[in-house]
Short mmCIF file of C-alpha atoms in Angstrom, two decimals:
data_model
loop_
_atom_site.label_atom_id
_atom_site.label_comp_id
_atom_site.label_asym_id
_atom_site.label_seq_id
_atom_site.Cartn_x
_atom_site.Cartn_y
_atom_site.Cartn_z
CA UNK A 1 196.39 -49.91 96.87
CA UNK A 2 193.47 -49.87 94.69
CA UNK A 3 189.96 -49.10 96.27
CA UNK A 4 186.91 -51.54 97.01
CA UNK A 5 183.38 -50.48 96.49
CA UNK A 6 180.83 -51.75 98.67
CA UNK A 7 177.12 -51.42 98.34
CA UNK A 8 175.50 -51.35 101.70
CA UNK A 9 171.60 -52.95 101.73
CA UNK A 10 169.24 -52.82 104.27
CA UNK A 11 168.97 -56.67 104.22
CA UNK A 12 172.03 -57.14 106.81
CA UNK A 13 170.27 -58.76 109.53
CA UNK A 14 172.08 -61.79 110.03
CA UNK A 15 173.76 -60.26 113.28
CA UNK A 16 172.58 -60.59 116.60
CA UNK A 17 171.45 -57.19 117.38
CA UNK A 18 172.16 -57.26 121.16
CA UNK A 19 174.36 -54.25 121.51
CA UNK A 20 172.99 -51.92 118.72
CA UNK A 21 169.85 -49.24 119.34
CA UNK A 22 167.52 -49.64 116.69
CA UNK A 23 165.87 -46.34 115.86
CA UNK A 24 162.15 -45.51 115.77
CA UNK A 25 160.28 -42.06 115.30
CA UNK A 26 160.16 -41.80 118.90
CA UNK A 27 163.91 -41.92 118.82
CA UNK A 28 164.46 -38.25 118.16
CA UNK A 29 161.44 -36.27 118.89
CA UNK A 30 161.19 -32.81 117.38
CA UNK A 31 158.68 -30.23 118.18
CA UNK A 32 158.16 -26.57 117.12
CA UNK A 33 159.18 -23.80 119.44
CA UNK A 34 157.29 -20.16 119.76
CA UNK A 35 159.98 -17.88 118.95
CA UNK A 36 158.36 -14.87 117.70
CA UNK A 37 154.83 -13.22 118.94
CA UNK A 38 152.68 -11.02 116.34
CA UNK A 39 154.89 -12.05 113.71
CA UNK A 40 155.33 -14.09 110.63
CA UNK A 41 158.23 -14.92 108.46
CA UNK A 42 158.24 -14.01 104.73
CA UNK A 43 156.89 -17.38 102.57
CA UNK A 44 157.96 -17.11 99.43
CA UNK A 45 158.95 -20.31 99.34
CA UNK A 46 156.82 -22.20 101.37
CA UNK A 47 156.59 -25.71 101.52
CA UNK A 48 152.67 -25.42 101.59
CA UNK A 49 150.35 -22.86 102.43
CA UNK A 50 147.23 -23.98 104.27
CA UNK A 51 144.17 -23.61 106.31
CA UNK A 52 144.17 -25.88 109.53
CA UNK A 53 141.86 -25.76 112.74
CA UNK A 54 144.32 -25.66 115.35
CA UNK A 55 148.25 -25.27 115.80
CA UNK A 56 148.60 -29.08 116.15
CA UNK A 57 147.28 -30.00 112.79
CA UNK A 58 149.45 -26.85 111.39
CA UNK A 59 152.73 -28.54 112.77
CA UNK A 60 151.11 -31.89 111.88
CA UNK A 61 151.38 -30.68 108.54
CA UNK A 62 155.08 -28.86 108.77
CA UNK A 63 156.28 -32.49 109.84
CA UNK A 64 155.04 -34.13 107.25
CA UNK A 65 156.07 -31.90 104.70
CA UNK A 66 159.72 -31.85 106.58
CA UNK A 67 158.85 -27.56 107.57
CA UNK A 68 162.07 -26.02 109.70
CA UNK A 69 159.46 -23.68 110.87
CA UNK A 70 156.21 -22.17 110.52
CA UNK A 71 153.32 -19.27 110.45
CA UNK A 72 150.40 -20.13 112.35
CA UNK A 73 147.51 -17.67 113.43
CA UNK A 74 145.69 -19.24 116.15
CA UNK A 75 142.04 -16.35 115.19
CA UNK A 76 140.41 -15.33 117.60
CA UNK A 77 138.80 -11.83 118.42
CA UNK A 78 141.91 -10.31 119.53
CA UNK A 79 143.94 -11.98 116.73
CA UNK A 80 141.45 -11.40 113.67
CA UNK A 81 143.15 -8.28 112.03
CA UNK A 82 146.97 -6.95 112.10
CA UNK A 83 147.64 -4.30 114.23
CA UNK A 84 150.49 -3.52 111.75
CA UNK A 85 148.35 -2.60 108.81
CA UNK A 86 148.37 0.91 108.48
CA UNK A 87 147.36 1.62 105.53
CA UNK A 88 146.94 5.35 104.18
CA UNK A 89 143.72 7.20 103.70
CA UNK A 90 143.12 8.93 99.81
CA UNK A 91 144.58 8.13 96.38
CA UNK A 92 147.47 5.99 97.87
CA UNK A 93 144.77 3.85 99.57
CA UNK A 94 143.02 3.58 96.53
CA UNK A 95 146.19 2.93 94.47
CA UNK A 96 147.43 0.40 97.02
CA UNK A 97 144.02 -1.45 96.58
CA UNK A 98 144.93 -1.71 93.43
CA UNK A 99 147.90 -3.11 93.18
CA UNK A 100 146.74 -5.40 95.92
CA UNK A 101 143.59 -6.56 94.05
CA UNK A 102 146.43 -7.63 91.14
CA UNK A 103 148.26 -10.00 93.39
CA UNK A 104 146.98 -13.96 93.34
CA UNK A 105 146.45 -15.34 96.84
CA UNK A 106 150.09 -16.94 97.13
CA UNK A 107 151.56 -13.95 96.65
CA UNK A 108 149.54 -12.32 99.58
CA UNK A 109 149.49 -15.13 102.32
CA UNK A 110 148.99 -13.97 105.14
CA UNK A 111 145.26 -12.44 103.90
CA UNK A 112 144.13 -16.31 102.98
CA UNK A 113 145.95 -18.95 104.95
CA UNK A 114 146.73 -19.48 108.68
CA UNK A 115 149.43 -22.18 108.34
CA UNK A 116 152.47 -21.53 106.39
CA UNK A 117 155.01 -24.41 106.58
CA UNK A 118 158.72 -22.99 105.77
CA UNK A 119 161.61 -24.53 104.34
CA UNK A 120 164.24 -23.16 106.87
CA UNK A 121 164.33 -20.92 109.77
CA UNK A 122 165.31 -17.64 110.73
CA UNK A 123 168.36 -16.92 111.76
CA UNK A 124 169.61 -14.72 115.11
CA UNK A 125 168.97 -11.22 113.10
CA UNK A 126 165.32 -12.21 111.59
CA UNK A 127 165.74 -10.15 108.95
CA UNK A 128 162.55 -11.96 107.02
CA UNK A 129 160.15 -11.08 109.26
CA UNK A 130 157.32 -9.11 109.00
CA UNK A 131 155.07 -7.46 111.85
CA UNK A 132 151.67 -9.44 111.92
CA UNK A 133 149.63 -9.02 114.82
CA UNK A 134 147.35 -11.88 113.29
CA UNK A 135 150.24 -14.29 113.30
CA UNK A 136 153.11 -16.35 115.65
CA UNK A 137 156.24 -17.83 114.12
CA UNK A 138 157.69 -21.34 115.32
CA UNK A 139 160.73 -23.07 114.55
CA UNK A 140 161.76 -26.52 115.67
CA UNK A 141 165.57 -25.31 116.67
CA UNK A 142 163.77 -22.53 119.19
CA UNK A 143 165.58 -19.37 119.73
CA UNK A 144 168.46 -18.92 117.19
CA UNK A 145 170.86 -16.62 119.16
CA UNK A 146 173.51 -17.87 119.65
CA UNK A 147 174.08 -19.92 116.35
CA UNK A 148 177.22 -19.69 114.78
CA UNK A 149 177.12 -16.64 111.95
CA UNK A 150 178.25 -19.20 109.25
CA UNK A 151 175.05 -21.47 109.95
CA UNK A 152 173.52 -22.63 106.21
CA UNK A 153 169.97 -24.47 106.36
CA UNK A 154 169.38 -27.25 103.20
CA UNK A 155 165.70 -26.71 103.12
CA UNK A 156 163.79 -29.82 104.47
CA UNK A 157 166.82 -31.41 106.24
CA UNK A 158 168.66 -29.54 108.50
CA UNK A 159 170.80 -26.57 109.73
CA UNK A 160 174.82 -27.23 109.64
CA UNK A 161 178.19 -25.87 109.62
CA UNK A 162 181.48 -26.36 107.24
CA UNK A 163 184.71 -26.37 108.75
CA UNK A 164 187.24 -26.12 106.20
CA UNK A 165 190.00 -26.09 109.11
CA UNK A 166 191.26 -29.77 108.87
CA UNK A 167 191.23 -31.77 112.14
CA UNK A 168 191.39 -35.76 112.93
CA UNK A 169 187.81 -37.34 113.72
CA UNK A 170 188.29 -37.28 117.52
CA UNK A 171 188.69 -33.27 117.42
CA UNK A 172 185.75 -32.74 114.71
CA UNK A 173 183.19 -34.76 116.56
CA UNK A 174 184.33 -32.67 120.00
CA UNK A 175 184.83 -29.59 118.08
CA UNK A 176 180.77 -30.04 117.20
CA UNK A 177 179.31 -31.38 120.63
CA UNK A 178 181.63 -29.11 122.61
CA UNK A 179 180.66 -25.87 120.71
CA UNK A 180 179.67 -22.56 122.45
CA UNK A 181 177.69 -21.46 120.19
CA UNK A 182 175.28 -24.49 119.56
CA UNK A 183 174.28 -27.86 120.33
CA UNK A 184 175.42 -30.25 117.76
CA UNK A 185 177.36 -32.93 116.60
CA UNK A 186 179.03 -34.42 113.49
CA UNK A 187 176.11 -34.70 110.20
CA UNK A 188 173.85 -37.37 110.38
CA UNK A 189 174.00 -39.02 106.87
CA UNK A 190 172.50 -42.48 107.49
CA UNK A 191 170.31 -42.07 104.96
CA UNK A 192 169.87 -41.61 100.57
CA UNK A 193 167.90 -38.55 101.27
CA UNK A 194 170.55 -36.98 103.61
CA UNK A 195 173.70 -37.87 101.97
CA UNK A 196 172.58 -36.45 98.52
CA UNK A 197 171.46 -33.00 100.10
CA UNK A 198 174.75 -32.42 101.61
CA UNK A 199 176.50 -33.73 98.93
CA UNK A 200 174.55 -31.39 96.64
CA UNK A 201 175.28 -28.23 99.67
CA UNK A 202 178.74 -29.55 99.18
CA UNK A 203 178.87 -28.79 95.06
CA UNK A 204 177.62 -25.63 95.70
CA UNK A 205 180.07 -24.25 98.54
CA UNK A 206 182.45 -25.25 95.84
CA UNK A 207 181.70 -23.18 93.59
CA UNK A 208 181.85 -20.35 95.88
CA UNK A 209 184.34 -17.52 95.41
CA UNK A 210 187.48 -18.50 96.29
CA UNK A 211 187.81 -17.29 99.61
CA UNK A 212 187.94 -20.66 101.18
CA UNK A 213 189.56 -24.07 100.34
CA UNK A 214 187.19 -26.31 98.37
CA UNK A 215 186.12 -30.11 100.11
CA UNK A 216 186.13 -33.01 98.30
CA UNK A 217 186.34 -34.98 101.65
CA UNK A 218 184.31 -33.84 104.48
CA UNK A 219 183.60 -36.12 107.85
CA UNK A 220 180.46 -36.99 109.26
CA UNK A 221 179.00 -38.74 111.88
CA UNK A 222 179.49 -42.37 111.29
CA UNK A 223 182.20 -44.35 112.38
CA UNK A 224 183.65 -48.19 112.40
CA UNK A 225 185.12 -49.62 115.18
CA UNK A 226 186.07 -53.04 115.90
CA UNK A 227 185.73 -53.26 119.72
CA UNK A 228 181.61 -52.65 119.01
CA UNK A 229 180.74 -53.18 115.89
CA UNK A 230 179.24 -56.57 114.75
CA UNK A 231 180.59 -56.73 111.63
CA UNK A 232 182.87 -55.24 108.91
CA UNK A 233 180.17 -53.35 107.92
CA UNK A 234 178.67 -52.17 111.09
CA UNK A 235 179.12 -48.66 110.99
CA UNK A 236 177.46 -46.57 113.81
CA UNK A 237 176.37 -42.65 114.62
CA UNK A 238 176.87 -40.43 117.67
CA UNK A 239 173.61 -42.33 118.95
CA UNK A 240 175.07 -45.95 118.65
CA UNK A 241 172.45 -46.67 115.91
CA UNK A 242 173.81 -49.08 113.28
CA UNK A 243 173.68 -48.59 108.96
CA UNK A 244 171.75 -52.36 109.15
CA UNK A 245 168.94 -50.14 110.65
CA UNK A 246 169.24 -46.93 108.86
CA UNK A 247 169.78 -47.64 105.46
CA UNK A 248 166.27 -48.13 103.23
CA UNK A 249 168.63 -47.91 99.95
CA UNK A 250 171.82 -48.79 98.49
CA UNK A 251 174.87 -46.06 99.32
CA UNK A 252 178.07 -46.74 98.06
CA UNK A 253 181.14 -46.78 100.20
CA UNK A 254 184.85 -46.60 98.79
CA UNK A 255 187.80 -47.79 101.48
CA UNK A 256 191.26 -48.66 100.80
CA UNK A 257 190.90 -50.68 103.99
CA UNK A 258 188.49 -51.23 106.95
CA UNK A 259 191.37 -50.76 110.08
CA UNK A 260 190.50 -50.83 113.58
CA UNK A 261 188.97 -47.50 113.38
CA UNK A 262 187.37 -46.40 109.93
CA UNK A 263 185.76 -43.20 110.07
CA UNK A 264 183.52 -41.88 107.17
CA UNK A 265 183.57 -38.78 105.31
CA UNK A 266 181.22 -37.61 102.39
CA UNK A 267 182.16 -36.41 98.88
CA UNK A 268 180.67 -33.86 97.19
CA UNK A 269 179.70 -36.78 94.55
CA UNK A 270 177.24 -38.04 97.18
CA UNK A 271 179.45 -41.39 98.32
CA UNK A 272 181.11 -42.22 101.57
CA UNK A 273 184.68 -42.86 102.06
CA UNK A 274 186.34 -45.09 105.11
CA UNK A 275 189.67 -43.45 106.30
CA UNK A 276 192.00 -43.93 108.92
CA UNK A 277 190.80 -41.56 112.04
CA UNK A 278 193.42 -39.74 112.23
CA UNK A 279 193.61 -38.22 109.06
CA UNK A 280 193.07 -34.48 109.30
CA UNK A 281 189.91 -33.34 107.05
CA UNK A 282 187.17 -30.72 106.87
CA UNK A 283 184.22 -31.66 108.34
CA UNK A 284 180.22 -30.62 108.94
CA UNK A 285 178.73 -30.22 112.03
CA UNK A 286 175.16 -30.47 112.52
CA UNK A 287 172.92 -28.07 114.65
CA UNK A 288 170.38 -30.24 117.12
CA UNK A 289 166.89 -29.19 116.95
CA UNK A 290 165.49 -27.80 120.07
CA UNK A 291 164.55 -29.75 123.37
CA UNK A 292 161.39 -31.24 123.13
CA UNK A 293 158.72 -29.39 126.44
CA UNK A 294 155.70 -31.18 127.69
CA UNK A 295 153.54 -28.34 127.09
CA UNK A 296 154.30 -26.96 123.62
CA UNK A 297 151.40 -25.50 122.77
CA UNK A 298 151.86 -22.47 125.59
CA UNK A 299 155.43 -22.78 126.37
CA UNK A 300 158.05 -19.47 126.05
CA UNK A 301 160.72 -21.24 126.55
CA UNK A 302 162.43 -20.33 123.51
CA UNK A 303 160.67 -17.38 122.67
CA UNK A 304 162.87 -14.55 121.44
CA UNK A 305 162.74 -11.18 122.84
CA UNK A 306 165.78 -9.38 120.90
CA UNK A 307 165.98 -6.41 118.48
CA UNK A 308 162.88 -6.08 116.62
CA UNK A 309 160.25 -8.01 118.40
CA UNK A 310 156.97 -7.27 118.96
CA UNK A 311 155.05 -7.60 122.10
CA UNK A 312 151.76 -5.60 121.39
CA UNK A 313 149.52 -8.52 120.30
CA UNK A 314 147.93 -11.36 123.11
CA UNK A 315 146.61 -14.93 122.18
CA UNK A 316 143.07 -15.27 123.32
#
């Protein structure tokens, strides 16, 4: 049977909208986590490095550039020079000077700027971080250990998980909410930005060594089904929030037919494909940021306190 292409717009609102949530930025509240004490993660590629008065206007800034995590060091007496900064008396100091004098002030961050919004966090062995008694690290998914060792972040989005294994859409979607090793469920694509940066991840895995099969069809969390939906083109996520709501641009869907139950699954061209549920495929988990405290600012709820962590260093 040949296949139909839709094109979904946002301007599907002749529905009554009785049973649908319709999402707002309150919806899903993020919030960044103190993970790490006295230390900062390396910032090559930072999203922006900045000076800000306080931690607030730091994450402020981290949200609106779409930061994973951050660098912030709150000053202070006690917090005005790193601890960790032994540097060597005689021709090596002078040398290291040197070569220190040579480097521009984004290469050297941590001398010049107190906020440092990141593109993705650390993962559970924080390899990239460096001891900086000046500095704290934050992350909006908290305390990373006990994420899955096959975790892979897509800088300014989100932190997910391939499996290649193929299951029906029932399994996937428990497979990811169910996990043991993190709270998630199936990707959230609902959106242009979303569905091209996983398609994109997708290309890449591709092109991977060979160790793995490669996906050209991958499910994620949106599904159809006719007992709730309003109309054939009422798709919904894990949160019951419909694609009349999410959608600010066109995405094109392919189907062969819109059954009972239509799931959707993502190619690695960046479109979305209807199948039957029960069709086995690959699919992509996404990891849930961290749970939101009402005290942020001072909370160690999530802060880490594994193999190389640093206690030595005190906010005011």
């Amino acid at each position: 049977m040949p296949t139909t292409t839709w094109v979904i717009f946002y301007g599907l609102m002749g529905l009554t909208t009785s049973s649908l949530n319709c999402p707002t930025e309150k919806s899903h509240p993020v919030q960044f986590h103190l993970v790490r004490q006295c230390q900062r993660a390396l910032s090559e590629d930072a999203l922006a490095l900045e000076n800000t008065s306080s931690l607030e206007e730091c994450a402020n800034l981290a949200h609106e550039m779409r930061g994973l995590a951050l660098n912030y060091a709150p000053g202070g007496p006690k917090r005005r020079k790193n601890l960790y900064d032994q540097r060597p008396f005689g021709k090596e100091s002078r040398k290291q000077q040197h070569i220190r004098s040579r480097l521009n002030v984004f290469e050297q961050p941590g001398e010049f700027f107190n906020c440092h919004v990141l593109q993705c966090p650390q993962n559970h062995t924080f390899s990239g971080m460096v001891n900086d008694s000046r500095f704290d690290y934050y992350s909006l998914y908290g305390r990373p250990s006990g994420w899955y060792t096959k975790v892979s972040c897509i800088p300014e989005v989100g932190l997910f998980v391939v499996y290649t294994q193929p299951s029906i859409y029932l399994n996937a979607s428990l497979t990811c909410t169910n996990s043991s090793e993190f709270t998630g469920s199936l990707a959230h694509v609902a959106s242009e930005a979303r569905t091209n940066s996983l398609a994109q991840w997708l290309q890449v895995f591709n092109r991977r060594p060979q160790m793995e099969t490669n996906i050209f069809l991958a499910y994620v969390g949106l599904v159809y089904n006719s007992s709730t939906s309003l109309s054939p083109l009422d798709f919904r996520n894990s949160q019951q929030e419909s694609l009349q709501y999410i959608l600010n641009k066109s995405i094109q869907i392919t189907s062969q037919e819109l059954s009972n139950a239509s799931c959707v699954a993502l190619t690695p061209q960046g479109t979305w494909q209807t199948l039957n549920c029960d069709r086995e495929l690959p699919f992509i988990c996404e990891i849930h940021t961290a749970r939101p405290v009402s005290t942020w600012e001072h909370s160690h709820s999530e802060l880490d306190i594994g193999p190389n962590a640093v206690f030595e260093c005190r906010n005011d």
